[in-house]
Structure formats: structure tokens, C-alpha cells
Tab-separated table of C-alpha atoms in Angstrom:
chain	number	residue	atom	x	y	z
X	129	UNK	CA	-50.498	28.854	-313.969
X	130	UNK	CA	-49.570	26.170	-311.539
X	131	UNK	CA	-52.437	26.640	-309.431
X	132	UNK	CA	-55.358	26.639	-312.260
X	133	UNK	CA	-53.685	23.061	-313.391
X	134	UNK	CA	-53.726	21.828	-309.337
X	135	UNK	CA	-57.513	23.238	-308.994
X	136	UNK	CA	-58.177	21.097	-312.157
X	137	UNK	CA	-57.105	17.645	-311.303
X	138	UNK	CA	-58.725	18.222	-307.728
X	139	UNK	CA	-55.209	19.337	-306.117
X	140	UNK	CA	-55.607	22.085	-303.108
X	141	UNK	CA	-54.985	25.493	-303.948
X	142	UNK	CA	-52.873	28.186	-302.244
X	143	UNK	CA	-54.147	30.276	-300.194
X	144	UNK	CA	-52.128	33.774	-300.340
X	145	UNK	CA	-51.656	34.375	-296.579
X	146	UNK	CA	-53.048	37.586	-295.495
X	147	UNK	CA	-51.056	40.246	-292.867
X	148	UNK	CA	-54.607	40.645	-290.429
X	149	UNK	CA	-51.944	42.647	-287.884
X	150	UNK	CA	-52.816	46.109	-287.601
X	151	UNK	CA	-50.069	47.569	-289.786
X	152	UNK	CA	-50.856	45.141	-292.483
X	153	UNK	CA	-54.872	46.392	-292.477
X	154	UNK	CA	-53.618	50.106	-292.615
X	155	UNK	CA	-51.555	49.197	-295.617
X	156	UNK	CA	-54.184	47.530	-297.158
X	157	UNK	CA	-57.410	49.448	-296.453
X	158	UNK	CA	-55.705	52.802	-295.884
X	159	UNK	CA	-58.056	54.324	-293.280
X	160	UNK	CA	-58.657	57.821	-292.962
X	161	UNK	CA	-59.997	57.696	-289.528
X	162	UNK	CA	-59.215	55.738	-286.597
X	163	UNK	CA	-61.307	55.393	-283.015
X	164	UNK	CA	-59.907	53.386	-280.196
X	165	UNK	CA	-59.270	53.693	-276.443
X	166	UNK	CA	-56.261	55.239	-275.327
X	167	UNK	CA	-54.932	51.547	-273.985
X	168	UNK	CA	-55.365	50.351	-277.447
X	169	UNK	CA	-53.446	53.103	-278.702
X	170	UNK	CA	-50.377	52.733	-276.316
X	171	UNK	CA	-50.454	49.216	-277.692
X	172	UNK	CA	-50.203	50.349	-281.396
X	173	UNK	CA	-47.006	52.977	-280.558
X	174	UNK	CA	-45.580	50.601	-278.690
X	175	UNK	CA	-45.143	48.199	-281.950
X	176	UNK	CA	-42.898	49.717	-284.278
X	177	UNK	CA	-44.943	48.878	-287.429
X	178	UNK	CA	-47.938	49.515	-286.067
X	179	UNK	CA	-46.609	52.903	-284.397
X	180	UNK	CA	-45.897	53.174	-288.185
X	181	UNK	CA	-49.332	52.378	-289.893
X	182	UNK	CA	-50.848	54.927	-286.901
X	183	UNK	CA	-48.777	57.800	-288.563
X	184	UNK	CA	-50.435	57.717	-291.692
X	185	UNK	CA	-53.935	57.774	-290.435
X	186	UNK	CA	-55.472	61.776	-290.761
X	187	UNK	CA	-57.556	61.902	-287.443
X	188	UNK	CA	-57.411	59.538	-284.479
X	189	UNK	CA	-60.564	60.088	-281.977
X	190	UNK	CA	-59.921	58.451	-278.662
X	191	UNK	CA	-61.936	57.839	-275.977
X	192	UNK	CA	-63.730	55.025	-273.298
X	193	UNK	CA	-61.504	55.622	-270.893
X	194	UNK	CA	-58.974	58.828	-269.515
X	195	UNK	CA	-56.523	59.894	-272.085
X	196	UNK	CA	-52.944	60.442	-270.722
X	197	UNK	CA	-50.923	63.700	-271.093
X	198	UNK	CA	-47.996	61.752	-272.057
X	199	UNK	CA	-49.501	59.439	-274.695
X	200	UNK	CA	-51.680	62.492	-276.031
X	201	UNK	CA	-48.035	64.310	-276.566
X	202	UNK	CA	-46.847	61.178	-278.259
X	203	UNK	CA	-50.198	60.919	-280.877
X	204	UNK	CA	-49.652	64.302	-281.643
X	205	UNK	CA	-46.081	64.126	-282.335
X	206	UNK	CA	-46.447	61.440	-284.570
X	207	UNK	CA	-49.642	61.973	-286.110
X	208	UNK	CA	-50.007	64.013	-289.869
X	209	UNK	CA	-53.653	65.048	-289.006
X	210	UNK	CA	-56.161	65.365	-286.427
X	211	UNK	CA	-56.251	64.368	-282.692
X	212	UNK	CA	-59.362	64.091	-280.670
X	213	UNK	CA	-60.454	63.184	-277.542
X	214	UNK	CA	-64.444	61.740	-277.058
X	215	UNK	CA	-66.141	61.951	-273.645
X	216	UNK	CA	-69.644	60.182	-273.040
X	217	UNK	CA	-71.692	57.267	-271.268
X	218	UNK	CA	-73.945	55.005	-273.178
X	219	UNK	CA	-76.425	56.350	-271.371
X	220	UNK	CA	-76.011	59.448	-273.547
X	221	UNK	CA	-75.262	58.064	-277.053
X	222	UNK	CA	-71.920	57.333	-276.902
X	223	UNK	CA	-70.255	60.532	-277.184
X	224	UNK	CA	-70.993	64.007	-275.737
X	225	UNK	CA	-68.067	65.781	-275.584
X	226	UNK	CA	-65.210	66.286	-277.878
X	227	UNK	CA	-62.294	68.443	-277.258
X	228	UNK	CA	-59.319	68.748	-280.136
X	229	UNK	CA	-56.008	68.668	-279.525
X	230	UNK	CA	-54.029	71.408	-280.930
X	231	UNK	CA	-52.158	71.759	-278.320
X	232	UNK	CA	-51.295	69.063	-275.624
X	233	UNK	CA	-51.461	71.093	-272.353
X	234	UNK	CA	-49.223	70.314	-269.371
X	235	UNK	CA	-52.097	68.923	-267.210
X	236	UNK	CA	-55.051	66.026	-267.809
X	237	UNK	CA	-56.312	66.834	-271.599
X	238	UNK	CA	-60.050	68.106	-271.384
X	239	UNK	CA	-63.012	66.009	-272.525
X	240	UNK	CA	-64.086	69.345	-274.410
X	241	UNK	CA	-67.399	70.645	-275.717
X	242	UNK	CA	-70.894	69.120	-275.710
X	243	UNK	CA	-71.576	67.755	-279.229
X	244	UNK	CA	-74.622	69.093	-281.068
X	245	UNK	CA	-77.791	68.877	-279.601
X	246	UNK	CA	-76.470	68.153	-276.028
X	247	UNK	CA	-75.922	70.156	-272.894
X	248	UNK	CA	-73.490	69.865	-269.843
X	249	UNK	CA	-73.639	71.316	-266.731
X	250	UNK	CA	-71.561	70.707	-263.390
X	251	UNK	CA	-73.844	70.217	-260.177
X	252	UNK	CA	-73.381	69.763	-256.458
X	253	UNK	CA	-74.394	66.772	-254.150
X	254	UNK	CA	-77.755	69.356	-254.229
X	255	UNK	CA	-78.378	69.491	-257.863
X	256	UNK	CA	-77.132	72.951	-258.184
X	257	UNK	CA	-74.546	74.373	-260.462
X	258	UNK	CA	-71.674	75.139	-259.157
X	259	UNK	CA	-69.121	78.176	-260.101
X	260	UNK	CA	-67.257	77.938	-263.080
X	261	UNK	CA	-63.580	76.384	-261.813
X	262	UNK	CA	-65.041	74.595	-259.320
X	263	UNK	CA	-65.201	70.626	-259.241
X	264	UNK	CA	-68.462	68.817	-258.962
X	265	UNK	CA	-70.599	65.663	-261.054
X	266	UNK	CA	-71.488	66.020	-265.018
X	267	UNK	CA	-74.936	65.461	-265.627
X	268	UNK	CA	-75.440	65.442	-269.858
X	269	UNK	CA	-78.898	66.317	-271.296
X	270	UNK	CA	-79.969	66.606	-275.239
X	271	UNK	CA	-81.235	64.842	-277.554
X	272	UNK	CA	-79.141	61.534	-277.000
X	273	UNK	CA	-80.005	60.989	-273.363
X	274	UNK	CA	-81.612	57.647	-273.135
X	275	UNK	CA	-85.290	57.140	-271.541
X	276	UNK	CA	-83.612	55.134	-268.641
X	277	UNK	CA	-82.292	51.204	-267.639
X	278	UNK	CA	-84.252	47.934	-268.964
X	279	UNK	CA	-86.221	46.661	-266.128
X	280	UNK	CA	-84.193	48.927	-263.549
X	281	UNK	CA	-87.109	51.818	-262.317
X	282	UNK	CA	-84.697	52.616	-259.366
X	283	UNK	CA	-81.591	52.315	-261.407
X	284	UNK	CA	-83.335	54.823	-263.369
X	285	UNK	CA	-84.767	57.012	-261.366
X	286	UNK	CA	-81.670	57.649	-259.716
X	287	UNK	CA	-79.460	58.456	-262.971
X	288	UNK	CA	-82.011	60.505	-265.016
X	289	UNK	CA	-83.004	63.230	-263.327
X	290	UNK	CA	-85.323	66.190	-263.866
X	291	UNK	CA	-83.420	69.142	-262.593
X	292	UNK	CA	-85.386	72.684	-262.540
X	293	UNK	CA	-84.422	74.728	-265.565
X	294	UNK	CA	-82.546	72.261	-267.210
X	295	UNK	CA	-84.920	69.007	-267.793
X	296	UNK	CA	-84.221	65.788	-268.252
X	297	UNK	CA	-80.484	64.748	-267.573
X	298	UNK	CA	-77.984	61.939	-266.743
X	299	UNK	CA	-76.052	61.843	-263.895
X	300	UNK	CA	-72.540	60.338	-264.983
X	301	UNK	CA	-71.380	60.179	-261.283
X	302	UNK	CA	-68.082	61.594	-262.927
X	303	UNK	CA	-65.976	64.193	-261.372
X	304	UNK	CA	-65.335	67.128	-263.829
X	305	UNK	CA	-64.890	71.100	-263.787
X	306	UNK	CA	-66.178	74.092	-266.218
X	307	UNK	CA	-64.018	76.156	-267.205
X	308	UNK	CA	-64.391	79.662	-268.210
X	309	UNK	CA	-63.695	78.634	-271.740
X	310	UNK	CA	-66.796	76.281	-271.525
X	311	UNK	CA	-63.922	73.274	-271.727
X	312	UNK	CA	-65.048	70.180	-269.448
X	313	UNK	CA	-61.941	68.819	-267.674
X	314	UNK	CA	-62.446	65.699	-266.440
């Protein structure tokens, strides 16, 4: 071999180069799973390799920011497996609600279902819950809620509240609505 005899008499070796784009670390790795933000994701369909790779992968989870109808209807289209979308604050754990998309609906896709061990209720500017259908702020409690901000008591005391019957929860400051299904839209 060429480059055995060039690493022997102190000549460089070469270096294989190596595809680091997204397609090329699909083909190589073959993931199963895939989690990104919807932005990243209208990147990768945008690319026709990548849009590619992305149809091979079983379950995409996306989340961090509002998922689009229209890109939700494109993942699903394309992709052989799963499609989910994650809802939740750091605050919380990361995430708190999933909802699975079976069907893309003709509206904004919910944020779903509170994961195990949380809860999710819809309040008023009063703290009180407000009826099903009708908008109003999340507030997450369960087992991932955080003990509060580093060094921010007021921060704190404003975003983890103790609300009577319910405990301890966070106050996302996000708009959102129950439905009778117990979906969260946000």
C-alpha cells in the first residue's frame, strides 16, 4: 500500500475526507431518531440530499419553537415513521407536552399531552381555570418543575407559583387553550 510505504519514510499520509453534511452523517450513522427545531428542519427539506437523509429517519420530534401547519404536512408526507411535536420551558425539564401527528389538522398543530408525571392547566390573569375552549396562560406542574431562578427571588417568585388545589407550578406566560380532548393548542 502506497500509504504504509509514505508513513514509513516519514511522508504525510492521506487523510480520507469525511462528508460531516447532514446527509452524509445519516448515511453513515443511520439514526433512528431525530430532534430539532422546526427552523432546522425547513433547512434540511429545503436541501435535496438532506430532504433525502430526513426520509429515512423513523421518528422526528420537533420542538423549541411553533411548528408550522405547512412544514408539519411536508414531514409527514415525507417521513416513513413517526412525527412529533415537544412543548416545554426549561423551567420544566425540557419537555412537557407531546402531541403525535397522525394527522396534520388544517389549523396550528397542538403541543399535546402532559408527559408523565406532569400536569397542565389553563388559568386566567386571576389564577383560575378557565373553561375548556377558552384561551388563557399554561402554568406546568410535576415532577420536572424546577425550584426557581439562580440568584433571581423575584424572578422566581413571580414564575413559580403556589396555586390552591394544584401546588407548585410554572407560569410559561404562553397563550394556549384546553380542549375537550385534553389536547393543549398553543
Amino acid at each position: 500500500d502506497d500509504r504504509l510505504a509514505a508513513a514509513r519514510v516519514g511522508g504525510a499520509v492521506p487523510v480520507e475526507p469525511v462528508d460531516e453534511s447532514f446527509a452524509g452523517l445519516v448515511e453513515r450513522y443511520a439514526p433512528t431518531h431525530l430532534q430539532c427545531t422546526p427552523s432546522l428542519a425547513t433547512m434540511l427539506v429545503a436541501d435535496p440530499a438532506d430532504r433525502r437523509a430526513l426520509g429515512t429517519i423513523g421518528h422526528v420530534m420537533l420542538g423549541g419553537e411553533p411548528l408550522p401547519t405547512a412544514l408539519a404536512a411536508e414531514l409527514h408526507a415525507l417521513l416513513p415513521g413517526r412525527l412529533t411535536n415537544m412543548y416545554g420551558p426549561t423551567e420544566t425539564t425540557i419537555w412537557s407536552l407531546v402531541h403525535e401527528i397522525d394527522v396534520v389538522p388544517p389549523g396550528p398543530i397542538p403541543i399535546g399531552r402532559p408527559i408523565g408525571n406532569n400536569t397542565v392547566v389553563v388559568l386566567d390573569p386571576r389564577g383560575e381555570r378557565v373553561p375548556v375552549g377558552t384561551y388563557g396562560e399554561l402554568h406546568i406542574g410535576g415532577d420536572g418543575v424546577a425550584r426557581g431562578y439562580h440568584d433571581r427571588p423575584q424572578l422566581t417568585a413571580e414564575r413559580f407559583v403556589d396555586r390552591p388545589g394544584l401546588g407548585r407550578v410554572y407560569a410559561t406566560g404562553d397563550v394556549v387553550r384546553l380542549g375537550a380532548d385534553g389536547i393543549v393548542e398553543f
